[in-house]
Amino acid sequence: MEMQEGTGGRVRSAVDGVHGVTLAGTALLVVACALALAGPAGAGVWLATAPVAGLAIWLLADTWYELREDHLYARSGPFRERIPYERIRLVRLCENLWSSMALSSQRIEVRQRGRGWITGTTYISPRDREGFIEALVARCPNLEERGA
């Protein structure tokens, strides 16, 4: 997989059934409940729940990763993370459902040097995991471990 610098190198997240159904279902359920309630109650429900529906749609529509000049940039809706290549100590393929910047259980685990497991571990799920991990590993000068 050839990775490009800048905006041309954006790689969208893979989306598996569990994540897609959960996020799309949440958005649809919120809208359906608000529409089912007529009058002032419906308006109140809509105002209270519209941000939830918006967030679910935003996550589905705007989760991607980019290998920039000196860092991995990950974006998932309103959430962003910039991980300098020199701080990456471990990169490996994995499968889990931990909350992170991934919309698929087929993920890449990225661990940073100098940070704990919770704040220093990011999971991403690019569509071409194998190609993306190869391009990422080639940019990490201080990589201590590359798992399968």
mmCIF file of N, CA and C in Angstrom, residues 63-139:
data_model
loop_
_atom_site.group_PDB
_atom_site.id
_atom_site.type_symbol
_atom_site.label_atom_id
_atom_site.label_comp_id
_atom_site.label_asym_id
_atom_site.label_seq_id
_atom_site.Cartn_x
_atom_site.Cartn_y
_atom_site.Cartn_z
ATOM 1 N N THR A 63 -14.484 9.219 10.298
ATOM 2 C CA THR A 63 -13.404 8.536 11.015
ATOM 3 C C THR A 63 -12.376 8.101 9.985
ATOM 4 N N TRP A 64 -11.153 8.633 10.133
ATOM 5 C CA TRP A 64 -10.085 8.350 9.179
ATOM 6 C C TRP A 64 -8.723 8.544 9.838
ATOM 7 N N TYR A 65 -7.692 8.101 9.122
ATOM 8 C CA TYR A 65 -6.321 8.145 9.626
ATOM 9 C C TYR A 65 -5.412 8.658 8.515
ATOM 10 N N GLU A 66 -4.331 9.303 8.933
ATOM 11 C CA GLU A 66 -3.411 9.863 7.946
ATOM 12 C C GLU A 66 -1.987 9.798 8.476
ATOM 13 N N LEU A 67 -1.072 9.329 7.642
ATOM 14 C CA LEU A 67 0.345 9.324 7.977
ATOM 15 C C LEU A 67 0.931 10.638 7.476
ATOM 16 N N ARG A 68 1.179 11.528 8.397
ATOM 17 C CA ARG A 68 1.723 12.839 8.039
ATOM 18 C C ARG A 68 3.244 12.815 8.166
ATOM 19 N N GLU A 69 3.864 13.950 7.910
ATOM 20 C CA GLU A 69 5.327 13.996 7.857
ATOM 21 C C GLU A 69 5.990 13.449 9.114
ATOM 22 N N ASP A 70 5.518 13.877 10.300
ATOM 23 C CA ASP A 70 6.183 13.451 11.533
ATOM 24 C C ASP A 70 5.248 12.806 12.554
ATOM 25 N N HIS A 71 4.007 12.525 12.155
ATOM 26 C CA HIS A 71 3.075 11.924 13.106
ATOM 27 C C HIS A 71 1.918 11.193 12.422
ATOM 28 N N LEU A 72 1.328 10.290 13.180
ATOM 29 C CA LEU A 72 0.094 9.636 12.777
ATOM 30 C C LEU A 72 -1.045 10.521 13.277
ATOM 31 N N TYR A 73 -1.953 10.861 12.385
ATOM 32 C CA TYR A 73 -3.102 11.694 12.739
ATOM 33 C C TYR A 73 -4.351 10.820 12.621
ATOM 34 N N ALA A 74 -5.112 10.759 13.699
ATOM 35 C CA ALA A 74 -6.348 9.981 13.709
ATOM 36 C C ALA A 74 -7.501 10.913 14.048
ATOM 37 N N ARG A 75 -8.606 10.749 13.311
ATOM 38 C CA ARG A 75 -9.782 11.582 13.551
ATOM 39 C C ARG A 75 -11.015 10.684 13.564
ATOM 40 N N SER A 76 -11.852 10.893 14.566
ATOM 41 C CA SER A 76 -13.104 10.161 14.679
ATOM 42 C C SER A 76 -14.164 11.147 15.145
ATOM 43 N N GLY A 77 -14.916 11.677 14.183
ATOM 44 C CA GLY A 77 -15.906 12.708 14.513
ATOM 45 C C GLY A 77 -15.206 13.900 15.135
ATOM 46 N N PRO A 78 -15.629 14.312 16.345
ATOM 47 C CA PRO A 78 -15.008 15.480 16.977
ATOM 48 C C PRO A 78 -13.688 15.168 17.680
ATOM 49 N N PHE A 79 -13.312 13.895 17.745
ATOM 50 C CA PHE A 79 -12.113 13.487 18.463
ATOM 51 C C PHE A 79 -10.922 13.400 17.516
ATOM 52 N N ARG A 80 -9.777 13.920 17.989
ATOM 53 C CA ARG A 80 -8.570 13.930 17.177
ATOM 54 C C ARG A 80 -7.389 13.506 18.029
ATOM 55 N N GLU A 81 -6.449 12.826 17.393
ATOM 56 C CA GLU A 81 -5.231 12.455 18.102
ATOM 57 C C GLU A 81 -4.050 12.561 17.153
ATOM 58 N N ARG A 82 -2.984 13.121 17.663
ATOM 59 C CA ARG A 82 -1.733 13.296 16.923
ATOM 60 C C ARG A 82 -0.673 12.514 17.675
ATOM 61 N N ILE A 83 -0.122 11.475 17.038
ATOM 62 C CA ILE A 83 0.866 10.614 17.693
ATOM 63 C C ILE A 83 2.191 10.725 16.943
ATOM 64 N N PRO A 84 3.178 11.405 17.531
ATOM 65 C CA PRO A 84 4.481 11.516 16.868
ATOM 66 C C PRO A 84 5.108 10.137 16.658
ATOM 67 N N TYR A 85 5.686 9.930 15.493
ATOM 68 C CA TYR A 85 6.289 8.637 15.179
ATOM 69 C C TYR A 85 7.366 8.248 16.187
ATOM 70 N N GLU A 86 8.154 9.222 16.660
ATOM 71 C CA GLU A 86 9.248 8.886 17.575
ATOM 72 C C GLU A 86 8.749 8.400 18.933
ATOM 73 N N ARG A 87 7.476 8.642 19.268
ATOM 74 C CA ARG A 87 6.917 8.174 20.542
ATOM 75 C C ARG A 87 6.253 6.806 20.437
ATOM 76 N N ILE A 88 6.098 6.293 19.236
ATOM 77 C CA ILE A 88 5.433 4.994 19.071
ATOM 78 C C ILE A 88 6.412 3.882 19.416
ATOM 79 N N ARG A 89 6.024 3.037 20.368
ATOM 80 C CA ARG A 89 6.900 1.945 20.795
ATOM 81 C C ARG A 89 6.390 0.571 20.387
ATOM 82 N N LEU A 90 5.080 0.442 20.137
ATOM 83 C CA LEU A 90 4.516 -0.846 19.753
ATOM 84 C C LEU A 90 3.421 -0.628 18.725
ATOM 85 N N VAL A 91 3.433 -1.472 17.707
ATOM 86 C CA VAL A 91 2.384 -1.474 16.689
ATOM 87 C C VAL A 91 2.064 -2.939 16.415
ATOM 88 N N ARG A 92 0.777 -3.304 16.513
ATOM 89 C CA ARG A 92 0.433 -4.696 16.229
ATOM 90 C C ARG A 92 -1.024 -4.814 15.795
ATOM 91 N N LEU A 93 -1.292 -5.846 15.011
ATOM 92 C CA LEU A 93 -2.659 -6.169 14.625
ATOM 93 C C LEU A 93 -3.353 -6.784 15.828
ATOM 94 N N CYS A 94 -4.612 -6.464 16.024
ATOM 95 C CA CYS A 94 -5.350 -7.039 17.135
ATOM 96 C C CYS A 94 -6.836 -7.062 16.796
ATOM 97 N N GLU A 95 -7.579 -7.680 17.673
ATOM 98 C CA GLU A 95 -9.035 -7.750 17.514
ATOM 99 C C GLU A 95 -9.658 -7.559 18.892
ATOM 100 N N ASN A 96 -10.424 -6.471 19.054
ATOM 101 C CA ASN A 96 -11.121 -6.220 20.309
ATOM 102 C C ASN A 96 -12.222 -5.188 20.096
ATOM 103 N N LEU A 97 -12.961 -4.919 21.142
ATOM 104 C CA LEU A 97 -14.049 -3.937 21.071
ATOM 105 C C LEU A 97 -13.840 -2.786 22.048
ATOM 106 N N TRP A 98 -12.590 -2.564 22.488
ATOM 107 C CA TRP A 98 -12.311 -1.436 23.373
ATOM 108 C C TRP A 98 -12.730 -0.136 22.693
ATOM 109 N N SER A 99 -13.146 0.806 23.484
ATOM 110 C CA SER A 99 -13.512 2.111 22.947
ATOM 111 C C SER A 99 -12.252 2.813 22.456
ATOM 112 N N SER A 100 -12.307 3.293 21.237
ATOM 113 C CA SER A 100 -11.167 3.998 20.671
ATOM 114 C C SER A 100 -11.572 4.638 19.352
ATOM 115 N N MET A 101 -10.602 4.979 18.525
ATOM 116 C CA MET A 101 -10.856 5.654 17.259
ATOM 117 C C MET A 101 -10.998 4.655 16.118
ATOM 118 N N ALA A 102 -11.653 3.544 16.395
ATOM 119 C CA ALA A 102 -11.811 2.473 15.418
ATOM 120 C C ALA A 102 -13.285 2.091 15.319
ATOM 121 N N LEU A 103 -13.740 1.800 14.115
ATOM 122 C CA LEU A 103 -15.132 1.401 13.892
ATOM 123 C C LEU A 103 -15.228 -0.058 13.455
ATOM 124 N N SER A 104 -14.187 -0.816 13.731
ATOM 125 C CA SER A 104 -14.174 -2.237 13.419
ATOM 126 C C SER A 104 -13.427 -2.951 14.543
ATOM 127 N N SER A 105 -13.769 -4.184 14.789
ATOM 128 C CA SER A 105 -13.038 -4.953 15.807
ATOM 129 C C SER A 105 -11.688 -5.427 15.279
ATOM 130 N N GLN A 106 -11.472 -5.390 13.974
ATOM 131 C CA GLN A 106 -10.186 -5.725 13.343
ATOM 132 C C GLN A 106 -9.344 -4.454 13.358
ATOM 133 N N ARG A 107 -8.369 -4.376 14.250
ATOM 134 C CA ARG A 107 -7.693 -3.113 14.541
ATOM 135 C C ARG A 107 -6.177 -3.205 14.486
ATOM 136 N N ILE A 108 -5.591 -2.019 14.591
ATOM 137 C CA ILE A 108 -4.158 -1.884 14.835
ATOM 138 C C ILE A 108 -4.029 -1.210 16.192
ATOM 139 N N GLU A 109 -3.238 -1.809 17.077
ATOM 140 C CA GLU A 109 -2.961 -1.209 18.381
ATOM 141 C C GLU A 109 -1.686 -0.391 18.263
ATOM 142 N N VAL A 110 -1.739 0.855 18.724
ATOM 143 C CA VAL A 110 -0.581 1.743 18.701
ATOM 144 C C VAL A 110 -0.333 2.185 20.140
ATOM 145 N N ARG A 111 0.851 1.840 20.673
ATOM 146 C CA ARG A 111 1.200 2.240 22.041
ATOM 147 C C ARG A 111 2.335 3.245 22.003
ATOM 148 N N GLN A 112 2.186 4.259 22.869
ATOM 149 C CA GLN A 112 3.165 5.338 22.919
ATOM 150 C C GLN A 112 4.106 5.190 24.105
ATOM 151 N N ARG A 113 5.336 5.575 23.896
ATOM 152 C CA ARG A 113 6.352 5.601 24.936
ATOM 153 C C ARG A 113 6.039 6.759 25.893
ATOM 154 N N GLY A 114 6.230 6.505 27.202
ATOM 155 C CA GLY A 114 6.086 7.564 28.196
ATOM 156 C C GLY A 114 4.647 7.841 28.627
ATOM 157 N N ARG A 115 3.705 7.010 28.202
ATOM 158 C CA ARG A 115 2.309 7.192 28.608
ATOM 159 C C ARG A 115 1.778 5.852 29.094
ATOM 160 N N GLY A 116 0.801 5.899 29.972
ATOM 161 C CA GLY A 116 0.214 4.678 30.515
ATOM 162 C C GLY A 116 -0.635 3.947 29.484
ATOM 163 N N TRP A 117 -1.130 2.773 29.877
ATOM 164 C CA TRP A 117 -1.904 1.940 28.950
ATOM 165 C C TRP A 117 -3.173 2.656 28.494
ATOM 166 N N ILE A 118 -3.880 3.312 29.391
ATOM 167 C CA ILE A 118 -5.153 3.940 29.019
ATOM 168 C C ILE A 118 -4.929 5.149 28.118
ATOM 169 N N THR A 119 -4.055 6.050 28.504
ATOM 170 C CA THR A 119 -3.861 7.266 27.705
ATOM 171 C C THR A 119 -2.844 7.087 26.581
ATOM 172 N N GLY A 120 -2.067 6.018 26.644
ATOM 173 C CA GLY A 120 -1.028 5.822 25.644
ATOM 174 C C GLY A 120 -1.320 4.739 24.631
ATOM 175 N N THR A 121 -2.526 4.186 24.652
ATOM 176 C CA THR A 121 -2.896 3.151 23.695
ATOM 177 C C THR A 121 -4.044 3.646 22.833
ATOM 178 N N THR A 122 -3.861 3.593 21.539
ATOM 179 C CA THR A 122 -4.891 3.997 20.593
ATOM 180 C C THR A 122 -5.134 2.838 19.638
ATOM 181 N N TYR A 123 -6.398 2.572 19.367
ATOM 182 C CA TYR A 123 -6.764 1.554 18.390
ATOM 183 C C TYR A 123 -7.330 2.253 17.158
ATOM 184 N N ILE A 124 -6.846 1.834 15.991
ATOM 185 C CA ILE A 124 -7.349 2.371 14.735
ATOM 186 C C ILE A 124 -7.743 1.193 13.846
ATOM 187 N N SER A 125 -8.608 1.448 12.879
ATOM 188 C CA SER A 125 -9.078 0.353 12.016
ATOM 189 C C SER A 125 -9.126 0.773 10.547
ATOM 190 N N PRO A 126 -7.955 1.022 9.950
ATOM 191 C CA PRO A 126 -7.956 1.379 8.524
ATOM 192 C C PRO A 126 -8.468 0.212 7.680
ATOM 193 N N ARG A 127 -9.032 0.533 6.541
ATOM 194 C CA ARG A 127 -9.590 -0.511 5.671
ATOM 195 C C ARG A 127 -8.545 -1.551 5.278
ATOM 196 N N ASP A 128 -7.337 -1.137 4.972
ATOM 197 C CA ASP A 128 -6.250 -2.055 4.620
ATOM 198 C C ASP A 128 -5.277 -2.081 5.797
ATOM 199 N N ARG A 129 -5.580 -2.904 6.793
ATOM 200 C CA ARG A 129 -4.750 -2.938 7.997
ATOM 201 C C ARG A 129 -3.304 -3.310 7.703
ATOM 202 N N GLU A 130 -3.107 -4.338 6.907
ATOM 203 C CA GLU A 130 -1.754 -4.820 6.645
ATOM 204 C C GLU A 130 -0.918 -3.769 5.908
ATOM 205 N N GLY A 131 -1.489 -3.138 4.899
ATOM 206 C CA GLY A 131 -0.767 -2.098 4.172
ATOM 207 C C GLY A 131 -0.481 -0.891 5.037
ATOM 208 N N PHE A 132 -1.456 -0.494 5.849
ATOM 209 C CA PHE A 132 -1.293 0.674 6.708
ATOM 210 C C PHE A 132 -0.227 0.410 7.768
ATOM 211 N N ILE A 133 -0.247 -0.785 8.372
ATOM 212 C CA ILE A 133 0.726 -1.070 9.424
ATOM 213 C C ILE A 133 2.143 -1.099 8.858
ATOM 214 N N GLU A 134 2.310 -1.599 7.648
ATOM 215 C CA GLU A 134 3.639 -1.602 7.017
ATOM 216 C C GLU A 134 4.136 -0.179 6.789
ATOM 217 N N ALA A 135 3.265 0.679 6.297
ATOM 218 C CA ALA A 135 3.650 2.079 6.059
ATOM 219 C C ALA A 135 3.931 2.794 7.376
ATOM 220 N N LEU A 136 3.168 2.479 8.430
ATOM 221 C CA LEU A 136 3.374 3.099 9.735
ATOM 222 C C LEU A 136 4.692 2.639 10.354
ATOM 223 N N VAL A 137 4.940 1.342 10.343
ATOM 224 C CA VAL A 137 6.167 0.788 10.930
ATOM 225 C C VAL A 137 7.407 1.408 10.282
ATOM 226 N N ALA A 138 7.370 1.622 8.991
ATOM 227 C CA ALA A 138 8.513 2.201 8.278
ATOM 228 C C ALA A 138 8.839 3.615 8.751
ATOM 229 N N ARG A 139 7.914 4.279 9.415
ATOM 230 C CA ARG A 139 8.109 5.662 9.857
ATOM 231 C C ARG A 139 8.468 5.780 11.335
#
